[in-house]
PDB file of C-alpha atoms in Angstrom:
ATOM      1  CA  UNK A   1     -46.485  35.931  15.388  1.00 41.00           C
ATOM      2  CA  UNK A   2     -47.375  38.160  12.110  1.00 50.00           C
ATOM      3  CA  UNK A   3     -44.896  40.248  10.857  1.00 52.00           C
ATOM      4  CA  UNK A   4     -45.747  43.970  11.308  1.00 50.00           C
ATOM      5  CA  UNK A   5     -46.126  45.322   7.407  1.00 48.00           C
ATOM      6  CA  UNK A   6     -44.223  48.548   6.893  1.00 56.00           C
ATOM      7  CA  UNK A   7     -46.542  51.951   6.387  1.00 73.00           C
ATOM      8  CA  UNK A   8     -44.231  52.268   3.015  1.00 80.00           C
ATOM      9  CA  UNK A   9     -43.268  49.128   1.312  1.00 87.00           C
ATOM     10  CA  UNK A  10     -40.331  48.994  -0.266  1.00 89.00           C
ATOM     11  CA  UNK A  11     -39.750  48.995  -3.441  1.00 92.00           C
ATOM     12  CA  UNK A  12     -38.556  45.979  -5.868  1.00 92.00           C
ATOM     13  CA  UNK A  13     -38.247  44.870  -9.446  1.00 91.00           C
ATOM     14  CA  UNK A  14     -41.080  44.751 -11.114  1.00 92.00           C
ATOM     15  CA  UNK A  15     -43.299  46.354  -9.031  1.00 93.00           C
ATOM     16  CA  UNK A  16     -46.324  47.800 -10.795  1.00 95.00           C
ATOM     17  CA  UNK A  17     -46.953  50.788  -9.224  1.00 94.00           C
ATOM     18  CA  UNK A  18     -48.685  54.305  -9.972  1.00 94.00           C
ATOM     19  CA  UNK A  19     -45.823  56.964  -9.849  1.00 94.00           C
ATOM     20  CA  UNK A  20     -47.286  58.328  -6.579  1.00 93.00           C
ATOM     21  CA  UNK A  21     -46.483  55.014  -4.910  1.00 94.00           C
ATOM     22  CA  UNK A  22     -43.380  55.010  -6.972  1.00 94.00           C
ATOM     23  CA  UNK A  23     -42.378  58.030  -5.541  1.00 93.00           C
ATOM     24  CA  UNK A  24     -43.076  57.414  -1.658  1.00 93.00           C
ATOM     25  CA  UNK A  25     -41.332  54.425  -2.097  1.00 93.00           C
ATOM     26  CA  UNK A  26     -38.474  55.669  -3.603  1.00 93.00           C
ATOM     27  CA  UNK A  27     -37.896  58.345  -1.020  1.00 92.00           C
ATOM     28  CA  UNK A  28     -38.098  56.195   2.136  1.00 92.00           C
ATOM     29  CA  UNK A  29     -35.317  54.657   0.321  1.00 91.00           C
ATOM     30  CA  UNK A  30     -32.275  57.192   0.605  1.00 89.00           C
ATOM     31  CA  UNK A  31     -29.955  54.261   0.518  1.00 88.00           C
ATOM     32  CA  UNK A  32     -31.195  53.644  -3.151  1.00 89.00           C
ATOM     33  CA  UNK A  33     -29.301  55.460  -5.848  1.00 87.00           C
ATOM     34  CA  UNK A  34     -31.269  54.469  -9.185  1.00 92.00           C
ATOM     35  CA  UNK A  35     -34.704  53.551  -9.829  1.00 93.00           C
ATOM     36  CA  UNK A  36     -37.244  54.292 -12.279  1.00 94.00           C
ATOM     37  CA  UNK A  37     -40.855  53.793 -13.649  1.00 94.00           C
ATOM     38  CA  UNK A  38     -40.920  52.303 -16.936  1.00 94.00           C
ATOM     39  CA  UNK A  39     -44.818  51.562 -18.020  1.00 94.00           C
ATOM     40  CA  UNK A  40     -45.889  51.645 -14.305  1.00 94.00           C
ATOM     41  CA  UNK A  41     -43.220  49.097 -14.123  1.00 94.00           C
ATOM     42  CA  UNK A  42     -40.409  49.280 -11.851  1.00 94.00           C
ATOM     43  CA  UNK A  43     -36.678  48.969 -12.585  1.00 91.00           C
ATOM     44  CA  UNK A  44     -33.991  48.785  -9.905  1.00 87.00           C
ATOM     45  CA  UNK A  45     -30.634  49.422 -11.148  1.00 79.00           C
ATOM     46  CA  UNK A  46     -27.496  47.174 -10.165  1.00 76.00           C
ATOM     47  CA  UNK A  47     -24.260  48.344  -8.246  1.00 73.00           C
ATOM     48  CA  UNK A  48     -22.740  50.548 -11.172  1.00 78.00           C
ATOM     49  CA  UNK A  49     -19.377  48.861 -12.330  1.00 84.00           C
ATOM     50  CA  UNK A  50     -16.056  50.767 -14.291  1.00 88.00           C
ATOM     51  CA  UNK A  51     -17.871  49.574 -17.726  1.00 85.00           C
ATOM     52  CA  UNK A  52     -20.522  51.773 -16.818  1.00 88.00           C
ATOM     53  CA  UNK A  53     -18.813  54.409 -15.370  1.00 91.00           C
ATOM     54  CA  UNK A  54     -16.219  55.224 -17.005  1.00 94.00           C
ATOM     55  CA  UNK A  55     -18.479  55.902 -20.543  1.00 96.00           C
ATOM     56  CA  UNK A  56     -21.198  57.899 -18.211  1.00 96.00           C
ATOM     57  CA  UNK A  57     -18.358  60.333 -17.268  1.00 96.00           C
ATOM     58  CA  UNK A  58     -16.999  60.604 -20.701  1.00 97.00           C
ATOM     59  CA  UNK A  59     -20.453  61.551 -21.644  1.00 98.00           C
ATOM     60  CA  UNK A  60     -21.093  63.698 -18.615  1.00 98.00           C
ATOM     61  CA  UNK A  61     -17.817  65.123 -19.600  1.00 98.00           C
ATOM     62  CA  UNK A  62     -18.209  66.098 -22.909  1.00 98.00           C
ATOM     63  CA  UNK A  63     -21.786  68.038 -21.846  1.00 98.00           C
ATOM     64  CA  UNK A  64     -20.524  69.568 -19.084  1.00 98.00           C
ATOM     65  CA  UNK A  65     -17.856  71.384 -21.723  1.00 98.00           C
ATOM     66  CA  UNK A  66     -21.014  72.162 -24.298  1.00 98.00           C
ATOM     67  CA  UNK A  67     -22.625  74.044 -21.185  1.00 98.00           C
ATOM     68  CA  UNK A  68     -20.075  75.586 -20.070  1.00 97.00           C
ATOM     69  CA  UNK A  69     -20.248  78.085 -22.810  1.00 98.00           C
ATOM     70  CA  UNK A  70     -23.510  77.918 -23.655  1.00 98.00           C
ATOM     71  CA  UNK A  71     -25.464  79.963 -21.149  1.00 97.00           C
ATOM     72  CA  UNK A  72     -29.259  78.472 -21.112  1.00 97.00           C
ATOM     73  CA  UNK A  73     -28.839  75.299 -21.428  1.00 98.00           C
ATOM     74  CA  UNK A  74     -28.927  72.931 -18.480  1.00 98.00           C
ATOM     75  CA  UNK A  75     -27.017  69.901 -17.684  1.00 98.00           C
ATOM     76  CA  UNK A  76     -28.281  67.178 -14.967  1.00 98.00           C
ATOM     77  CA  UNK A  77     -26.905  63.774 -13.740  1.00 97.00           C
ATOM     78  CA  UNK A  78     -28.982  61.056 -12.663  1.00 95.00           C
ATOM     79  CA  UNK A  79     -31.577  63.272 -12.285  1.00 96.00           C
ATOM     80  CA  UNK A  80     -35.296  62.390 -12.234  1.00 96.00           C
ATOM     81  CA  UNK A  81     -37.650  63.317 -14.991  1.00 98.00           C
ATOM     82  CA  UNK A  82     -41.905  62.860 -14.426  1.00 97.00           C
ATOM     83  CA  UNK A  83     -42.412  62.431 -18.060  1.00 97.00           C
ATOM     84  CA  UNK A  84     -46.187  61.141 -17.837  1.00 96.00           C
ATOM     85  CA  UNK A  85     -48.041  59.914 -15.102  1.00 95.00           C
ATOM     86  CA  UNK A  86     -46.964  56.394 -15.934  1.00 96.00           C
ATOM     87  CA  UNK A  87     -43.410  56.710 -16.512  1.00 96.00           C
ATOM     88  CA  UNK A  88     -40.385  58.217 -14.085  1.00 96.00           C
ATOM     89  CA  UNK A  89     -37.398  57.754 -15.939  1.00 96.00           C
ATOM     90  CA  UNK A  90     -33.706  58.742 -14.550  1.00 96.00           C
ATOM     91  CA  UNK A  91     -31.302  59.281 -17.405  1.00 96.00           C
ATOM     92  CA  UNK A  92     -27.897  58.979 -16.987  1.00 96.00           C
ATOM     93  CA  UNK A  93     -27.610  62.940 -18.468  1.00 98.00           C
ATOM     94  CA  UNK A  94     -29.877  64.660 -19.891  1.00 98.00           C
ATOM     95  CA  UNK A  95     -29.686  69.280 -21.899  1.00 98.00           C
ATOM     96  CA  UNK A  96     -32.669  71.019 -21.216  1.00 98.00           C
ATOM     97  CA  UNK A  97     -33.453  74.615 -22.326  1.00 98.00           C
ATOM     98  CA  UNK A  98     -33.887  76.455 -19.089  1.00 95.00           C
ATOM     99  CA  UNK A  99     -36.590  78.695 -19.953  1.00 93.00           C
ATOM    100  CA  UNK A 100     -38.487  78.568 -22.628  1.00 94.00           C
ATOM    101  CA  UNK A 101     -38.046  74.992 -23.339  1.00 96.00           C
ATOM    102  CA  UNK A 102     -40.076  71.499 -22.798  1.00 97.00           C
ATOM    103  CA  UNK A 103     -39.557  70.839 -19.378  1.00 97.00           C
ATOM    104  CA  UNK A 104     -39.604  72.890 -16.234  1.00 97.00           C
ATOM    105  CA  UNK A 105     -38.559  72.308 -12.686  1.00 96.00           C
ATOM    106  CA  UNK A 106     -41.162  71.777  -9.884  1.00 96.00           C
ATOM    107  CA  UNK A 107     -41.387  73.250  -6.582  1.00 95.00           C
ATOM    108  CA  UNK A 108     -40.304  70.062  -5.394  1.00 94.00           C
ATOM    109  CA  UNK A 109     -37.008  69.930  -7.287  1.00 94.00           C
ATOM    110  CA  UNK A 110     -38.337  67.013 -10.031  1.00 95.00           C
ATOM    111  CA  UNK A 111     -38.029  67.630 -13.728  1.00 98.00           C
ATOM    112  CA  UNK A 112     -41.657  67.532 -15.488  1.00 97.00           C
ATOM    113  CA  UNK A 113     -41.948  67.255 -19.534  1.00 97.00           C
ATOM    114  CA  UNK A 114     -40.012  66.093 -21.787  1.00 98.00           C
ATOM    115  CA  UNK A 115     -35.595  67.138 -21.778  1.00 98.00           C
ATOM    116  CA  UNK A 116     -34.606  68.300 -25.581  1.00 98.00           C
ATOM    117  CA  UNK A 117     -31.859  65.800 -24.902  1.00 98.00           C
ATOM    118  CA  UNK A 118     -31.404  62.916 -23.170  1.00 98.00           C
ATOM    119  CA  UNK A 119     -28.118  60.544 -22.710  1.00 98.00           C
ATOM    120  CA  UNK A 120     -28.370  56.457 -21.473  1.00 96.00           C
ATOM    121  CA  UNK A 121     -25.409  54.001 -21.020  1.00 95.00           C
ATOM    122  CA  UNK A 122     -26.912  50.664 -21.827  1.00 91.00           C
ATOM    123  CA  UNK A 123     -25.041  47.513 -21.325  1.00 81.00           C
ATOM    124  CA  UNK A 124     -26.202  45.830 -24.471  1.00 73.00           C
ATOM    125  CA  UNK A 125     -28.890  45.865 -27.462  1.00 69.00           C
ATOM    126  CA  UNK A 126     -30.780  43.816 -25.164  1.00 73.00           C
ATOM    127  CA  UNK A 127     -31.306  46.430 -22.581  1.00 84.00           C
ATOM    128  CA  UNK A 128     -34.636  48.581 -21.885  1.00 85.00           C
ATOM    129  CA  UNK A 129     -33.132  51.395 -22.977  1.00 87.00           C
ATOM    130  CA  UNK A 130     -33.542  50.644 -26.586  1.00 87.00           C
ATOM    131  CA  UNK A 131     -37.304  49.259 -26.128  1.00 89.00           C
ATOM    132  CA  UNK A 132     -39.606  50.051 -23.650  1.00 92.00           C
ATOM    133  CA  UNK A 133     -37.439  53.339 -22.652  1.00 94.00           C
ATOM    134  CA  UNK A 134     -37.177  54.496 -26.442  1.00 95.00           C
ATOM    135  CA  UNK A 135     -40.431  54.159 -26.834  1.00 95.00           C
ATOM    136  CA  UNK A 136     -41.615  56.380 -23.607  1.00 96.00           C
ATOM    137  CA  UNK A 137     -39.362  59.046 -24.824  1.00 97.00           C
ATOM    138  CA  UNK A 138     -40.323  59.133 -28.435  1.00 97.00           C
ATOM    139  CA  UNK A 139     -43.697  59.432 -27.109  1.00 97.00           C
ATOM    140  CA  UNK A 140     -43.086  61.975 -25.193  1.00 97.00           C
ATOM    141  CA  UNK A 141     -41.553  64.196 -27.354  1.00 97.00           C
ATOM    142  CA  UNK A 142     -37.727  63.934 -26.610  1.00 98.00           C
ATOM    143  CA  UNK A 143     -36.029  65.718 -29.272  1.00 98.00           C
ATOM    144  CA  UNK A 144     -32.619  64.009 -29.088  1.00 98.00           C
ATOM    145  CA  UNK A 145     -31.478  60.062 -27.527  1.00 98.00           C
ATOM    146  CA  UNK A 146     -28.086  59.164 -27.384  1.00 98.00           C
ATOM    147  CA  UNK A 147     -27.404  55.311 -26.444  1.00 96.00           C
ATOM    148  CA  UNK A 148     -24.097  54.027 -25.678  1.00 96.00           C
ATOM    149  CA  UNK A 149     -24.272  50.356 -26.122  1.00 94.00           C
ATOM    150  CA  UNK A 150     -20.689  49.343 -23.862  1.00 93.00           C
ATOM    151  CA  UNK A 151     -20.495  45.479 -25.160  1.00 92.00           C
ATOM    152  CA  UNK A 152     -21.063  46.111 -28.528  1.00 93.00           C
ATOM    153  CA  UNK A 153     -19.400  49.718 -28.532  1.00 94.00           C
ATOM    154  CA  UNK A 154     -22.238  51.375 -30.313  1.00 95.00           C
ATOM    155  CA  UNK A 155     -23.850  54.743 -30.486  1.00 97.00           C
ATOM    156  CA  UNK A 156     -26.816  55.574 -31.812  1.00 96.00           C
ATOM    157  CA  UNK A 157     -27.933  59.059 -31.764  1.00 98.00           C
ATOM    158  CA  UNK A 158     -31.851  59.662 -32.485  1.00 98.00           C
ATOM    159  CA  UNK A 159     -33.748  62.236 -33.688  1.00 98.00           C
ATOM    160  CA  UNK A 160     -37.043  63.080 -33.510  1.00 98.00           C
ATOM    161  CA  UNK A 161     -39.057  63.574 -37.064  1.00 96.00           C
ATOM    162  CA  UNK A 162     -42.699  63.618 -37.369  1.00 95.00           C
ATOM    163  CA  UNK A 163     -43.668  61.030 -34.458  1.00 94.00           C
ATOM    164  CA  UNK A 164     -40.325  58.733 -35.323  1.00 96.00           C
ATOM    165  CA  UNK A 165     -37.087  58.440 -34.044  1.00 97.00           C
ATOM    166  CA  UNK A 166     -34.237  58.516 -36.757  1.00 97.00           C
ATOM    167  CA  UNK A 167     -30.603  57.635 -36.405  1.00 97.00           C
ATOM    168  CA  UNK A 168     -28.444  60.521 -36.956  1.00 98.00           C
ATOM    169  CA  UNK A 169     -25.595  59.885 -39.348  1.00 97.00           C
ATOM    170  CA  UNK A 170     -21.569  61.163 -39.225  1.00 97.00           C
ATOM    171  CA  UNK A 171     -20.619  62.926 -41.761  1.00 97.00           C
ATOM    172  CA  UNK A 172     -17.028  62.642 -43.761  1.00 96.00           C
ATOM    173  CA  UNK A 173     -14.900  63.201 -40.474  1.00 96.00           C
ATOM    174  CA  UNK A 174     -17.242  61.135 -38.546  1.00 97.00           C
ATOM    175  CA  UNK A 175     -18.960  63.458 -36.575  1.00 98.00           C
ATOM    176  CA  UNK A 176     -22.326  63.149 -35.508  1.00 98.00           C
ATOM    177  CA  UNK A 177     -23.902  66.834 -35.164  1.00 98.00           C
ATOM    178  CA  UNK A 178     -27.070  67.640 -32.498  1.00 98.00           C
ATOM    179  CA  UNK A 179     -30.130  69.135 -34.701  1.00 98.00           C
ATOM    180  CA  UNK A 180     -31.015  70.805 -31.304  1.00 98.00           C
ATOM    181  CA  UNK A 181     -28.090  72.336 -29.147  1.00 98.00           C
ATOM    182  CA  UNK A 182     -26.526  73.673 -32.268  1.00 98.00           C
ATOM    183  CA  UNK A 183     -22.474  73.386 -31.832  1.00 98.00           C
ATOM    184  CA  UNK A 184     -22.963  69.767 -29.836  1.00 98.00           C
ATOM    185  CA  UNK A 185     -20.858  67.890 -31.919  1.00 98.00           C
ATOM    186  CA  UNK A 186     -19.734  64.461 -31.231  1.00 98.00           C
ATOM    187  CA  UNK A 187     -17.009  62.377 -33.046  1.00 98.00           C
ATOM    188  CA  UNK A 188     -18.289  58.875 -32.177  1.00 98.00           C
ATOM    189  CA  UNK A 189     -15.264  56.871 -33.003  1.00 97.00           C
ATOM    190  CA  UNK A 190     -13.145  59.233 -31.127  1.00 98.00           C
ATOM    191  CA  UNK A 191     -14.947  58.151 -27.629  1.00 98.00           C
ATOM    192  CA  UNK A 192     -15.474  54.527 -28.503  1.00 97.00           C
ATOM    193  CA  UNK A 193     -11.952  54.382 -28.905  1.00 96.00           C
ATOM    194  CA  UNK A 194     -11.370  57.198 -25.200  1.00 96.00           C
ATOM    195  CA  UNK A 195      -9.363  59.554 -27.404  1.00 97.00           C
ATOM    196  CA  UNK A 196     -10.430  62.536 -25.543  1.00 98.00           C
ATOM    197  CA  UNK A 197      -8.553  65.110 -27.006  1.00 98.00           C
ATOM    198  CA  UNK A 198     -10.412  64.020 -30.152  1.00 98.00           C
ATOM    199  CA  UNK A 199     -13.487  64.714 -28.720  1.00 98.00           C
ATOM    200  CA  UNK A 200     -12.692  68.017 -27.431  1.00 98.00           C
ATOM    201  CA  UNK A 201     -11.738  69.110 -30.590  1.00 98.00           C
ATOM    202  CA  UNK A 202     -14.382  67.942 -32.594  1.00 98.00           C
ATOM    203  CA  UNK A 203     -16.787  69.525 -30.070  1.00 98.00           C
ATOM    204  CA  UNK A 204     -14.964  73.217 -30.106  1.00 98.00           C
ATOM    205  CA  UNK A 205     -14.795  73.097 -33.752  1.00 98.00           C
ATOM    206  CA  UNK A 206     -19.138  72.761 -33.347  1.00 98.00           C
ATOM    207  CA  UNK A 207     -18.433  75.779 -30.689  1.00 98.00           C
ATOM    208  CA  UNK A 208     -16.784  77.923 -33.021  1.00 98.00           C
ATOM    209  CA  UNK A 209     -19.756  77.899 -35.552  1.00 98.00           C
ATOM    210  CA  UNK A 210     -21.847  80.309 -36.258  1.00 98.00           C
ATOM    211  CA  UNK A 211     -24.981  78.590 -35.801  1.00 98.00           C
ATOM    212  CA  UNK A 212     -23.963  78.158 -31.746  1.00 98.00           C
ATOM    213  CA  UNK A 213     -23.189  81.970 -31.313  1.00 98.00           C
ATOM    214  CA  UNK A 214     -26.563  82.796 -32.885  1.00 98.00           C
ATOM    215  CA  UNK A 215     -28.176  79.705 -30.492  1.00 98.00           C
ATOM    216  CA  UNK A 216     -26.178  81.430 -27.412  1.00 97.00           C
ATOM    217  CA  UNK A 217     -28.501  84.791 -28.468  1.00 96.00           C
ATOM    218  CA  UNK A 218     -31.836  83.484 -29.195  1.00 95.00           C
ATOM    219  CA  UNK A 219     -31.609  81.610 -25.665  1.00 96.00           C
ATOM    220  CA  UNK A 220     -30.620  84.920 -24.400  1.00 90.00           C
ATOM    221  CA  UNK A 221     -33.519  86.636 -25.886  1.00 87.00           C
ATOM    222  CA  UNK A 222     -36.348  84.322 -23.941  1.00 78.00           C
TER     223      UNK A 222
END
């Protein structure tokens, strides 16, 4: 006897799928935590283990302090993005201007455009979040990519300039300093290393500038 085929299949690595299918798939699947559309391509991600979670909450951590006091801005988790109709990404954090900015929020509750900012944990160099996912976002006009790399304790912080993405670089006291959210300010070494308090400080020292105060006003002005 035939098996009866399901009136939604499920989804599964790999998949090629339109993001329409992606989508009806993915939501007959409330069981599933993370998937996204890469290329029309479908990636499933794996049960999340302490060497990714404990980096995605340092980074969650050190955002959720930036928007705290910095009205405008808006922080999401795991949240997903409809970037193009061939890609569906769901970043591991991402800043977005609330109004006024690239993306918006749909009736539906989705992100659509492009976040300002966008954070990814990535295992290794080898992951698709230096490749095919790099290249989706530079495409698509995301200002700012942060990528922890956990095995080889790297991060790379892109910026967007004329169509390229280009490394940001620390400066004396080793802080890396967003060209976007003005007063995000990130002393790399500090969280390779889980020296919190480092972080902290480095990032209210960005808070206490001038440039975020007038940032705090212009988005308060739209």
């Amino acid at each position: 006897m035939r098996g009866i085929v399901p009136k939604i299949l499920p989804l599964e690595n790999g998949d090629r799928l339109t993001r329409t299918e992606f989508e009806s798939r993915y939501e007959a699947m409330p069981h599933l935590k993370k998937a996204e559309l890469i290329e029309r391509v479908v990636y499933m991600g794996s049960p999340v283990r302490v060497i990714h979670g404990r980096p995605h909450g340092d980074i969650v951590g050190w955002l959720s302090s930036y928007k705290i006091v910095t009205p405008g801005v808006d922080l999401l988790v795991d949240t997903t993005v409809r970037l193009d109709p061939d890609n569906e990404p769901q970043p591991d954090a991402l800043l977005r201007i609330d109004v006024g900015g690239q993306s918006t929020v749909s009736e539906d509750s989705y992100v659509e455009g492009a976040p300002e900012f966008i954070a990814e944990i990535a295992a290794s160099s080898a992951s698709y979040d230096l490749r095919e996912k790099l290249r989706v976002y530079r495409r698509n006009q995301v200002q700012e990519y942060l990528i922890w790399q956990v095995y080889e304790q790297r991060i790379d912080w892109f910026r967007l300039r004329e169509g390229e993405y280009i490394a940001l670089q620390a400066d004396e006291a080793g802080i890396i300093k967003s060209e976007v959210f003005p007063g995000l300010w990130l002393a790399v070494s500090a969280l390779l290393a889980g020296n919190l308090v480092e972080v902290n400080s480095a990032l209210q020292l960005g808070l206490a500038t001038p440039e975020h105060q007038a940032f705090i006003e212009q988005l308060g002005n739209r």
